[in-house]
């Protein structure tokens, strides 16, 4: 598995993916989307004895600080539509992945980064994690399904407030709202995700895959 902007490790049936653009706070640019598409659409399904996948961000500051804003300036209405569709397609691949996918949120999860975390089946927040949908500050709406997934996770009223105010929330508030499954000390996000996947690995794999399908039919 070789990608430009992802570092992967496959150990004990757990695939850990690190989004690796720390200088840009791991913002999702075209290359990173292409890497994620290759990984979730082609490579990961072929791994033998895969029990689950973890997504985290490189560095100590961010999970993913959003879509890469530097790619926005040249967008036209047509290319913006394509960019949004590409994000939807790839996040749907993640949401529909047949094994459990957990976001280990080690810092900022903003905009497309919060949307990526929400496309995962669970979220582990480190104490430093910050969640938010700041698109409204840029005159945009979340482009990759966040308006729907946030409503499903925290309810319509709170989702509406977060989306139209662009307020950023901390890990404890994310846990209180049901956006984060657990809050753990800084640096223990991936370890907690591994602990959960190791438990899942003892369960019936076909039933796990069908549970994911049924929950996604919500
Ligand atoms: N895209 C591209 N680069 C980004 C980025 C992004 N979303 N977020 C941060 N960066 C870059 C910065 O430009 C900066 O690069 P340079 O050092 O080359 O200047 C570097 O990451 C570090 O960022 P800051 O200096 O801003 O760090 P900070 O600690 O002062 O602030 C932050 C951190 C609050 C996360 C701030 O970076 C920020 O607000 N980022 C933008 C967040 C955002 O608006 N995300 C939503 C994007 S839109 C989206 O995602 C749309 C969609 O759904 C389709």
PDB file of C-alpha atoms and ligand atoms in Angstrom:
ATOM      1  CA  UNK A   1       0.000   0.000   0.000  1.00  0.00           C
ATOM      2  CA  UNK A   2       1.683   3.151  -1.210  1.00  0.00           C
ATOM      3  CA  UNK A   3       0.075   6.576  -1.078  1.00  0.00           C
ATOM      4  CA  UNK A   4       1.345  10.137  -1.362  1.00  0.00           C
ATOM      5  CA  UNK A   5      -0.591  11.608   1.580  1.00  0.00           C
ATOM      6  CA  UNK A   6      -1.474   8.590   3.701  1.00  0.00           C
ATOM      7  CA  UNK A   7       0.707   6.477   5.935  1.00  0.00           C
ATOM      8  CA  UNK A   8      -0.683   3.015   6.599  1.00  0.00           C
ATOM      9  CA  UNK A   9       0.121   0.283   9.066  1.00  0.00           C
ATOM     10  CA  UNK A  10      -1.513  -3.145   9.056  1.00  0.00           C
ATOM     11  CA  UNK A  11      -0.993  -5.023  12.278  1.00  0.00           C
ATOM     12  CA  UNK A  12      -3.018  -7.694  14.103  1.00  0.00           C
ATOM     13  CA  UNK A  13      -5.872  -7.291  11.601  1.00  0.00           C
ATOM     14  CA  UNK A  14      -6.138  -3.530  12.195  1.00  0.00           C
ATOM     15  CA  UNK A  15      -5.399  -1.065   9.405  1.00  0.00           C
ATOM     16  CA  UNK A  16      -4.341   2.326  10.766  1.00  0.00           C
ATOM     17  CA  UNK A  17      -4.401   5.186   8.270  1.00  0.00           C
ATOM     18  CA  UNK A  18      -2.673   8.463   9.102  1.00  0.00           C
ATOM     19  CA  UNK A  19      -3.544  11.450   6.948  1.00  0.00           C
ATOM     20  CA  UNK A  20      -0.125  12.926   6.486  1.00  0.00           C
ATOM     21  CA  UNK A  21      -0.078  16.638   5.608  1.00  0.00           C
ATOM     22  CA  UNK A  22       0.707  18.099   9.040  1.00  0.00           C
ATOM     23  CA  UNK A  23       1.938  21.436   7.634  1.00  0.00           C
ATOM     24  CA  UNK A  24      -1.538  22.033   6.191  1.00  0.00           C
ATOM     25  CA  UNK A  25      -3.199  20.546   9.286  1.00  0.00           C
ATOM     26  CA  UNK A  26      -3.963  17.441   7.178  1.00  0.00           C
ATOM     27  CA  UNK A  27      -6.403  19.347   4.958  1.00  0.00           C
ATOM     28  CA  UNK A  28      -8.026  17.147   2.325  1.00  0.00           C
ATOM     29  CA  UNK A  29      -6.656  18.098  -1.085  1.00  0.00           C
ATOM     30  CA  UNK A  30      -7.303  16.317  -4.396  1.00  0.00           C
ATOM     31  CA  UNK A  31      -4.360  13.946  -3.881  1.00  0.00           C
ATOM     32  CA  UNK A  32      -5.552  12.929  -0.407  1.00  0.00           C
ATOM     33  CA  UNK A  33      -9.042  12.231  -1.743  1.00  0.00           C
ATOM     34  CA  UNK A  34      -7.543  10.162  -4.534  1.00  0.00           C
ATOM     35  CA  UNK A  35      -5.476   8.190  -1.976  1.00  0.00           C
ATOM     36  CA  UNK A  36      -8.566   7.578   0.192  1.00  0.00           C
ATOM     37  CA  UNK A  37     -10.534   6.413  -2.855  1.00  0.00           C
ATOM     38  CA  UNK A  38      -7.789   3.967  -3.827  1.00  0.00           C
ATOM     39  CA  UNK A  39      -7.534   2.687  -0.267  1.00  0.00           C
ATOM     40  CA  UNK A  40     -11.216   2.267   0.605  1.00  0.00           C
ATOM     41  CA  UNK A  41     -12.403   1.452  -2.926  1.00  0.00           C
ATOM     42  CA  UNK A  42      -9.656  -0.967  -3.967  1.00  0.00           C
ATOM     43  CA  UNK A  43      -6.943  -1.910  -1.517  1.00  0.00           C
ATOM     44  CA  UNK A  44      -8.435  -2.336   1.962  1.00  0.00           C
ATOM     45  CA  UNK A  45     -11.199  -4.730   0.907  1.00  0.00           C
ATOM     46  CA  UNK A  46      -8.513  -7.115  -0.350  1.00  0.00           C
ATOM     47  CA  UNK A  47      -6.718  -7.341   3.007  1.00  0.00           C
ATOM     48  CA  UNK A  48      -7.017 -10.777   4.566  1.00  0.00           C
ATOM     49  CA  UNK A  49      -8.130 -10.979   8.201  1.00  0.00           C
ATOM     50  CA  UNK A  50      -8.980  -7.294   8.369  1.00  0.00           C
ATOM     51  CA  UNK A  51     -10.991  -6.605  11.524  1.00  0.00           C
ATOM     52  CA  UNK A  52     -11.260  -2.826  11.376  1.00  0.00           C
ATOM     53  CA  UNK A  53      -9.791   0.452  10.207  1.00  0.00           C
ATOM     54  CA  UNK A  54      -8.649   3.535  12.128  1.00  0.00           C
ATOM     55  CA  UNK A  55      -8.237   6.981  10.591  1.00  0.00           C
ATOM     56  CA  UNK A  56      -6.156   9.596  12.378  1.00  0.00           C
ATOM     57  CA  UNK A  57      -4.155  12.734  11.565  1.00  0.00           C
ATOM     58  CA  UNK A  58      -0.399  13.290  11.536  1.00  0.00           C
ATOM     59  CA  UNK A  59       1.139  15.677  14.041  1.00  0.00           C
ATOM     60  CA  UNK A  60      -0.135  16.863  17.378  1.00  0.00           C
ATOM     61  CA  UNK A  61      -2.499  19.599  16.206  1.00  0.00           C
ATOM     62  CA  UNK A  62      -5.088  18.292  13.794  1.00  0.00           C
ATOM     63  CA  UNK A  63      -7.124  15.308  12.775  1.00  0.00           C
ATOM     64  CA  UNK A  64      -8.158  17.109   9.552  1.00  0.00           C
ATOM     65  CA  UNK A  65      -8.763  20.895   9.421  1.00  0.00           C
ATOM     66  CA  UNK A  66     -11.123  20.629   6.453  1.00  0.00           C
ATOM     67  CA  UNK A  67     -11.127  20.499   2.725  1.00  0.00           C
ATOM     68  CA  UNK A  68      -8.007  22.203   1.361  1.00  0.00           C
ATOM     69  CA  UNK A  69      -9.149  25.794   0.997  1.00  0.00           C
ATOM     70  CA  UNK A  70      -6.248  26.647  -1.309  1.00  0.00           C
ATOM     71  CA  UNK A  71      -7.906  24.539  -4.022  1.00  0.00           C
ATOM     72  CA  UNK A  72     -11.151  26.542  -3.815  1.00  0.00           C
ATOM     73  CA  UNK A  73     -10.102  29.796  -5.449  1.00  0.00           C
ATOM     74  CA  UNK A  74     -10.138  28.451  -9.007  1.00  0.00           C
ATOM     75  CA  UNK A  75     -13.434  26.586  -8.683  1.00  0.00           C
ATOM     76  CA  UNK A  76     -16.324  27.245 -11.053  1.00  0.00           C
ATOM     77  CA  UNK A  77     -19.916  26.211 -10.337  1.00  0.00           C
ATOM     78  CA  UNK A  78     -19.311  23.088 -12.408  1.00  0.00           C
ATOM     79  CA  UNK A  79     -15.994  22.047 -10.820  1.00  0.00           C
ATOM     80  CA  UNK A  80     -17.325  22.830  -7.329  1.00  0.00           C
ATOM     81  CA  UNK A  81     -20.172  20.407  -7.978  1.00  0.00           C
ATOM     82  CA  UNK A  82     -17.677  17.755  -9.069  1.00  0.00           C
ATOM     83  CA  UNK A  83     -15.527  18.374  -5.975  1.00  0.00           C
ATOM     84  CA  UNK A  84     -18.537  17.982  -3.716  1.00  0.00           C
ATOM     85  CA  UNK A  85     -19.668  14.817  -5.513  1.00  0.00           C
ATOM     86  CA  UNK A  86     -16.162  13.342  -5.201  1.00  0.00           C
ATOM     87  CA  UNK A  87     -16.216  13.962  -1.434  1.00  0.00           C
ATOM     88  CA  UNK A  88     -19.670  12.397  -1.124  1.00  0.00           C
ATOM     89  CA  UNK A  89     -18.611   9.317  -3.106  1.00  0.00           C
ATOM     90  CA  UNK A  90     -15.486   8.731  -1.032  1.00  0.00           C
ATOM     91  CA  UNK A  91     -17.129   9.384   2.346  1.00  0.00           C
ATOM     92  CA  UNK A  92     -19.948   7.014   1.306  1.00  0.00           C
ATOM     93  CA  UNK A  93     -17.299   4.372   0.576  1.00  0.00           C
ATOM     94  CA  UNK A  94     -16.018   4.827   4.125  1.00  0.00           C
ATOM     95  CA  UNK A  95     -19.485   4.794   5.698  1.00  0.00           C
ATOM     96  CA  UNK A  96     -20.404   1.639   3.744  1.00  0.00           C
ATOM     97  CA  UNK A  97     -17.078  -0.109   4.318  1.00  0.00           C
ATOM     98  CA  UNK A  98     -17.825  -3.707   5.417  1.00  0.00           C
ATOM     99  CA  UNK A  99     -15.524  -3.517   8.469  1.00  0.00           C
ATOM    100  CA  UNK A 100     -15.791  -1.038  11.315  1.00  0.00           C
ATOM    101  CA  UNK A 101     -14.022   2.265  10.652  1.00  0.00           C
ATOM    102  CA  UNK A 102     -13.116   4.444  13.667  1.00  0.00           C
ATOM    103  CA  UNK A 103     -11.916   8.050  13.606  1.00  0.00           C
ATOM    104  CA  UNK A 104      -9.196   8.689  16.196  1.00  0.00           C
ATOM    105  CA  UNK A 105      -9.644  12.462  16.488  1.00  0.00           C
ATOM    106  CA  UNK A 106      -6.365  13.834  17.784  1.00  0.00           C
ATOM    107  CA  UNK A 107      -6.981  17.572  17.247  1.00  0.00           C
ATOM    108  CA  UNK A 108      -8.988  19.875  14.972  1.00  0.00           C
ATOM    109  CA  UNK A 109     -11.772  18.103  13.043  1.00  0.00           C
ATOM    110  CA  UNK A 110     -13.241  20.979  11.085  1.00  0.00           C
ATOM    111  CA  UNK A 111     -15.351  21.262   7.958  1.00  0.00           C
ATOM    112  CA  UNK A 112     -14.543  18.323   5.696  1.00  0.00           C
ATOM    113  CA  UNK A 113     -12.493  16.914   8.601  1.00  0.00           C
ATOM    114  CA  UNK A 114     -15.527  16.760  10.864  1.00  0.00           C
ATOM    115  CA  UNK A 115     -17.464  15.315   7.926  1.00  0.00           C
ATOM    116  CA  UNK A 116     -14.784  12.637   7.486  1.00  0.00           C
ATOM    117  CA  UNK A 117     -14.972  11.774  11.198  1.00  0.00           C
ATOM    118  CA  UNK A 118     -18.766  11.547  10.930  1.00  0.00           C
ATOM    119  CA  UNK A 119     -18.541   9.226   7.899  1.00  0.00           C
ATOM    120  CA  UNK A 120     -16.622   6.810  10.150  1.00  0.00           C
ATOM    121  CA  UNK A 121     -18.690   4.418  12.276  1.00  0.00           C
ATOM    122  CA  UNK A 122     -17.380   5.768  15.604  1.00  0.00           C
ATOM    123  CA  UNK A 123     -15.274   8.655  16.883  1.00  0.00           C
ATOM    124  CA  UNK A 124     -12.700   8.593  19.682  1.00  0.00           C
ATOM    125  CA  UNK A 125     -11.846  12.122  20.770  1.00  0.00           C
ATOM    126  CA  UNK A 126      -8.559  13.007  22.407  1.00  0.00           C
ATOM    127  CA  UNK A 127      -8.867  15.676  25.117  1.00  0.00           C
ATOM    128  CA  UNK A 128      -7.504  18.225  22.638  1.00  0.00           C
ATOM    129  CA  UNK A 129     -10.002  17.421  19.878  1.00  0.00           C
ATOM    130  CA  UNK A 130     -12.107  20.259  18.503  1.00  0.00           C
ATOM    131  CA  UNK A 131     -15.086  19.681  16.233  1.00  0.00           C
ATOM    132  CA  UNK A 132     -16.874  22.186  14.024  1.00  0.00           C
ATOM    133  CA  UNK A 133     -18.429  23.008  10.684  1.00  0.00           C
ATOM    134  CA  UNK A 134     -17.012  26.485   9.932  1.00  0.00           C
ATOM    135  CA  UNK A 135     -18.070  26.506   6.254  1.00  0.00           C
ATOM    136  CA  UNK A 136     -20.635  29.246   6.874  1.00  0.00           C
ATOM    137  CA  UNK A 137     -17.704  31.591   7.665  1.00  0.00           C
ATOM    138  CA  UNK A 138     -16.551  31.033   4.073  1.00  0.00           C
ATOM    139  CA  UNK A 139     -20.034  31.488   2.602  1.00  0.00           C
ATOM    140  CA  UNK A 140     -20.322  27.735   2.020  1.00  0.00           C
ATOM    141  CA  UNK A 141     -22.263  24.798   3.341  1.00  0.00           C
ATOM    142  CA  UNK A 142     -20.636  21.479   4.314  1.00  0.00           C
ATOM    143  CA  UNK A 143     -20.026  19.806   0.974  1.00  0.00           C
ATOM    144  CA  UNK A 144     -19.555  16.162   1.902  1.00  0.00           C
ATOM    145  CA  UNK A 145     -22.732  15.103   3.702  1.00  0.00           C
ATOM    146  CA  UNK A 146     -22.154  16.862   7.028  1.00  0.00           C
ATOM    147  CA  UNK A 147     -25.569  18.505   7.136  1.00  0.00           C
ATOM    148  CA  UNK A 148     -27.166  15.055   7.184  1.00  0.00           C
ATOM    149  CA  UNK A 149     -24.687  13.094   9.298  1.00  0.00           C
ATOM    150  CA  UNK A 150     -24.524  15.777  11.995  1.00  0.00           C
ATOM    151  CA  UNK A 151     -28.325  15.729  12.321  1.00  0.00           C
ATOM    152  CA  UNK A 152     -28.239  11.936  12.677  1.00  0.00           C
ATOM    153  CA  UNK A 153     -25.582  12.092  15.388  1.00  0.00           C
ATOM    154  CA  UNK A 154     -26.641  15.061  17.539  1.00  0.00           C
ATOM    155  CA  UNK A 155     -30.258  15.806  16.528  1.00  0.00           C
ATOM    156  CA  UNK A 156     -31.724  18.522  14.333  1.00  0.00           C
ATOM    157  CA  UNK A 157     -31.762  21.476  16.733  1.00  0.00           C
ATOM    158  CA  UNK A 158     -28.150  21.210  17.902  1.00  0.00           C
ATOM    159  CA  UNK A 159     -26.940  20.365  14.386  1.00  0.00           C
ATOM    160  CA  UNK A 160     -28.685  23.439  13.039  1.00  0.00           C
ATOM    161  CA  UNK A 161     -27.046  25.610  15.697  1.00  0.00           C
ATOM    162  CA  UNK A 162     -23.553  24.238  15.026  1.00  0.00           C
ATOM    163  CA  UNK A 163     -23.983  24.596  11.255  1.00  0.00           C
ATOM    164  CA  UNK A 164     -25.299  28.159  11.213  1.00  0.00           C
ATOM    165  CA  UNK A 165     -23.074  29.576  13.985  1.00  0.00           C
ATOM    166  CA  UNK A 166     -19.856  27.730  13.015  1.00  0.00           C
ATOM    167  CA  UNK A 167     -19.236  27.242  16.752  1.00  0.00           C
ATOM    168  CA  UNK A 168     -16.367  24.922  17.547  1.00  0.00           C
ATOM    169  CA  UNK A 169     -16.932  22.419  20.355  1.00  0.00           C
ATOM    170  CA  UNK A 170     -14.437  20.589  22.547  1.00  0.00           C
ATOM    171  CA  UNK A 171     -14.141  16.864  23.178  1.00  0.00           C
ATOM    172  CA  UNK A 172     -16.320  16.831  26.312  1.00  0.00           C
ATOM    173  CA  UNK A 173     -19.130  18.681  24.555  1.00  0.00           C
ATOM    174  CA  UNK A 174     -18.815  16.352  21.542  1.00  0.00           C
ATOM    175  CA  UNK A 175     -19.147  13.407  23.934  1.00  0.00           C
ATOM    176  CA  UNK A 176     -22.131  14.994  25.695  1.00  0.00           C
ATOM    177  CA  UNK A 177     -23.876  15.503  22.350  1.00  0.00           C
ATOM    178  CA  UNK A 178     -23.153  11.977  21.088  1.00  0.00           C
ATOM    179  CA  UNK A 179     -20.727  13.102  18.415  1.00  0.00           C
ATOM    180  CA  UNK A 180     -17.796  11.393  20.163  1.00  0.00           C
ATOM    181  CA  UNK A 181     -18.120   7.838  21.524  1.00  0.00           C
ATOM    182  CA  UNK A 182     -15.311   8.284  24.055  1.00  0.00           C
ATOM    183  CA  UNK A 183     -12.938  10.969  25.297  1.00  0.00           C
ATOM    184  CA  UNK A 184      -9.401   9.815  26.094  1.00  0.00           C
ATOM    185  CA  UNK A 185      -6.161  11.501  27.201  1.00  0.00           C
ATOM    186  CA  UNK A 186      -4.067  13.109  24.455  1.00  0.00           C
ATOM    187  CA  UNK A 187      -2.143  10.486  22.488  1.00  0.00           C
ATOM    188  CA  UNK A 188      -4.396   7.585  23.468  1.00  0.00           C
ATOM    189  CA  UNK A 189      -6.948   7.977  20.647  1.00  0.00           C
ATOM    190  CA  UNK A 190      -5.536   5.228  18.411  1.00  0.00           C
ATOM    191  CA  UNK A 191      -4.965   2.861  21.350  1.00  0.00           C
ATOM    192  CA  UNK A 192      -8.623   3.193  22.406  1.00  0.00           C
ATOM    193  CA  UNK A 193      -9.773   2.594  18.812  1.00  0.00           C
ATOM    194  CA  UNK A 194      -7.556  -0.512  18.669  1.00  0.00           C
ATOM    195  CA  UNK A 195      -9.058  -1.772  21.931  1.00  0.00           C
ATOM    196  CA  UNK A 196     -12.569  -1.479  20.457  1.00  0.00           C
ATOM    197  CA  UNK A 197     -11.606  -3.185  17.191  1.00  0.00           C
ATOM    198  CA  UNK A 198      -9.910  -6.006  19.111  1.00  0.00           C
ATOM    199  CA  UNK A 199     -13.197  -6.613  20.920  1.00  0.00           C
ATOM    200  CA  UNK A 200     -15.096  -6.559  17.607  1.00  0.00           C
ATOM    201  CA  UNK A 201     -12.592  -9.083  16.199  1.00  0.00           C
ATOM    202  CA  UNK A 202     -13.979 -11.697  18.618  1.00  0.00           C
ATOM    203  CA  UNK A 203     -17.498 -11.346  17.153  1.00  0.00           C
ATOM    204  CA  UNK A 204     -19.090 -12.920  14.068  1.00  0.00           C
ATOM    205  CA  UNK A 205     -17.676 -11.053  11.029  1.00  0.00           C
ATOM    206  CA  UNK A 206     -20.648 -11.521   8.701  1.00  0.00           C
ATOM    207  CA  UNK A 207     -23.013 -10.300  11.408  1.00  0.00           C
ATOM    208  CA  UNK A 208     -20.762  -7.252  11.930  1.00  0.00           C
ATOM    209  CA  UNK A 209     -20.897  -6.397   8.209  1.00  0.00           C
ATOM    210  CA  UNK A 210     -24.670  -6.809   8.143  1.00  0.00           C
ATOM    211  CA  UNK A 211     -25.026  -4.696  11.284  1.00  0.00           C
ATOM    212  CA  UNK A 212     -23.106  -1.881   9.538  1.00  0.00           C
ATOM    213  CA  UNK A 213     -25.436  -2.186   6.519  1.00  0.00           C
ATOM    214  CA  UNK A 214     -28.554  -2.103   8.706  1.00  0.00           C
ATOM    215  CA  UNK A 215     -27.390   0.840  10.823  1.00  0.00           C
ATOM    216  CA  UNK A 216     -26.534   2.736   7.632  1.00  0.00           C
ATOM    217  CA  UNK A 217     -30.095   2.162   6.410  1.00  0.00           C
ATOM    218  CA  UNK A 218     -31.235   4.439   9.264  1.00  0.00           C
TER     219      UNK A 218
HETATM  220  N1  LIG B   1      -7.002  24.126   3.971  1.00  0.00           N
HETATM  221  C1  LIG B   1      -5.719  24.426   3.625  1.00  0.00           C
HETATM  222  N2  LIG B   1      -4.766  24.785   4.521  1.00  0.00           N
HETATM  223  C2  LIG B   1      -5.130  24.855   5.819  1.00  0.00           C
HETATM  224  C3  LIG B   1      -6.440  24.559   6.247  1.00  0.00           C
HETATM  225  C4  LIG B   1      -7.401  24.170   5.258  1.00  0.00           C
HETATM  226  N3  LIG B   1      -8.665  23.824   5.571  1.00  0.00           N
HETATM  227  N4  LIG B   1      -6.494  24.710   7.594  1.00  0.00           N
HETATM  228  C5  LIG B   1      -5.261  25.098   7.992  1.00  0.00           C
HETATM  229  N5  LIG B   1      -4.435  25.187   6.919  1.00  0.00           N
HETATM  230  C6  LIG B   1      -3.018  25.574   6.896  1.00  0.00           C
HETATM  231  C7  LIG B   1      -2.872  27.072   7.119  1.00  0.00           C
HETATM  232  O1  LIG B   1      -3.069  27.758   5.908  1.00  0.00           O
HETATM  233  C8  LIG B   1      -1.446  27.150   7.644  1.00  0.00           C
HETATM  234  O2  LIG B   1      -0.560  27.026   6.542  1.00  0.00           O
HETATM  235  P1  LIG B   1       0.750  28.003   6.461  1.00  0.00           P
HETATM  236  O3  LIG B   1       1.556  27.636   7.684  1.00  0.00           O
HETATM  237  O4  LIG B   1       1.379  27.613   5.163  1.00  0.00           O
HETATM  238  O5  LIG B   1       0.229  29.408   6.522  1.00  0.00           O
HETATM  239  C9  LIG B   1      -1.305  25.857   8.459  1.00  0.00           C
HETATM  240  O6  LIG B   1      -2.352  24.984   8.005  1.00  0.00           O
HETATM  241  C10 LIG B   1      -1.489  26.075   9.944  1.00  0.00           C
HETATM  242  O7  LIG B   1      -2.728  26.741  10.142  1.00  0.00           O
HETATM  243  P2  LIG B   1      -2.876  28.058  11.046  1.00  0.00           P
HETATM  244  O8  LIG B   1      -1.629  28.863  10.998  1.00  0.00           O
HETATM  245  O9  LIG B   1      -4.154  28.725  10.642  1.00  0.00           O
HETATM  246  O10 LIG B   1      -2.996  27.394  12.488  1.00  0.00           O
HETATM  247  P3  LIG B   1      -3.756  27.995  13.758  1.00  0.00           P
HETATM  248  O11 LIG B   1      -3.379  27.133  14.913  1.00  0.00           O
HETATM  249  O12 LIG B   1      -3.548  29.460  13.881  1.00  0.00           O
HETATM  250  O13 LIG B   1      -5.331  27.772  13.440  1.00  0.00           O
HETATM  251  C11 LIG B   1      -7.242  26.528  12.679  1.00  0.00           C
HETATM  252  C12 LIG B   1      -5.833  26.465  13.321  1.00  0.00           C
HETATM  253  C13 LIG B   1      -8.223  27.169  13.659  1.00  0.00           C
HETATM  254  C14 LIG B   1      -7.661  25.086  12.410  1.00  0.00           C
HETATM  255  C15 LIG B   1      -7.162  27.335  11.370  1.00  0.00           C
HETATM  256  O14 LIG B   1      -6.109  26.819  10.590  1.00  0.00           O
HETATM  257  C16 LIG B   1      -8.420  27.294  10.548  1.00  0.00           C
HETATM  258  O15 LIG B   1      -9.398  27.939  10.890  1.00  0.00           O
HETATM  259  N6  LIG B   1      -8.388  26.539   9.406  1.00  0.00           N
HETATM  260  C17 LIG B   1      -9.473  26.507   8.475  1.00  0.00           C
HETATM  261  C18 LIG B   1     -10.579  25.637   8.979  1.00  0.00           C
HETATM  262  C19 LIG B   1     -11.731  25.639   8.002  1.00  0.00           C
HETATM  263  O16 LIG B   1     -12.297  26.663   7.654  1.00  0.00           O
HETATM  264  N7  LIG B   1     -12.102  24.424   7.558  1.00  0.00           N
HETATM  265  C20 LIG B   1     -13.205  24.249   6.652  1.00  0.00           C
HETATM  266  C21 LIG B   1     -12.707  24.240   5.251  1.00  0.00           C
HETATM  267  S1  LIG B   1     -14.027  24.321   4.105  1.00  0.00           S
HETATM  268  C22 LIG B   1     -14.573  22.747   3.962  1.00  0.00           C
HETATM  269  O17 LIG B   1     -14.113  21.818   4.589  1.00  0.00           O
HETATM  270  C23 LIG B   1     -15.666  22.679   2.940  1.00  0.00           C
HETATM  271  C24 LIG B   1     -16.371  21.458   2.651  1.00  0.00           C
HETATM  272  O18 LIG B   1     -17.049  20.818   3.449  1.00  0.00           O
HETATM  273  C25 LIG B   1     -16.401  21.098   1.236  1.00  0.00           C
END
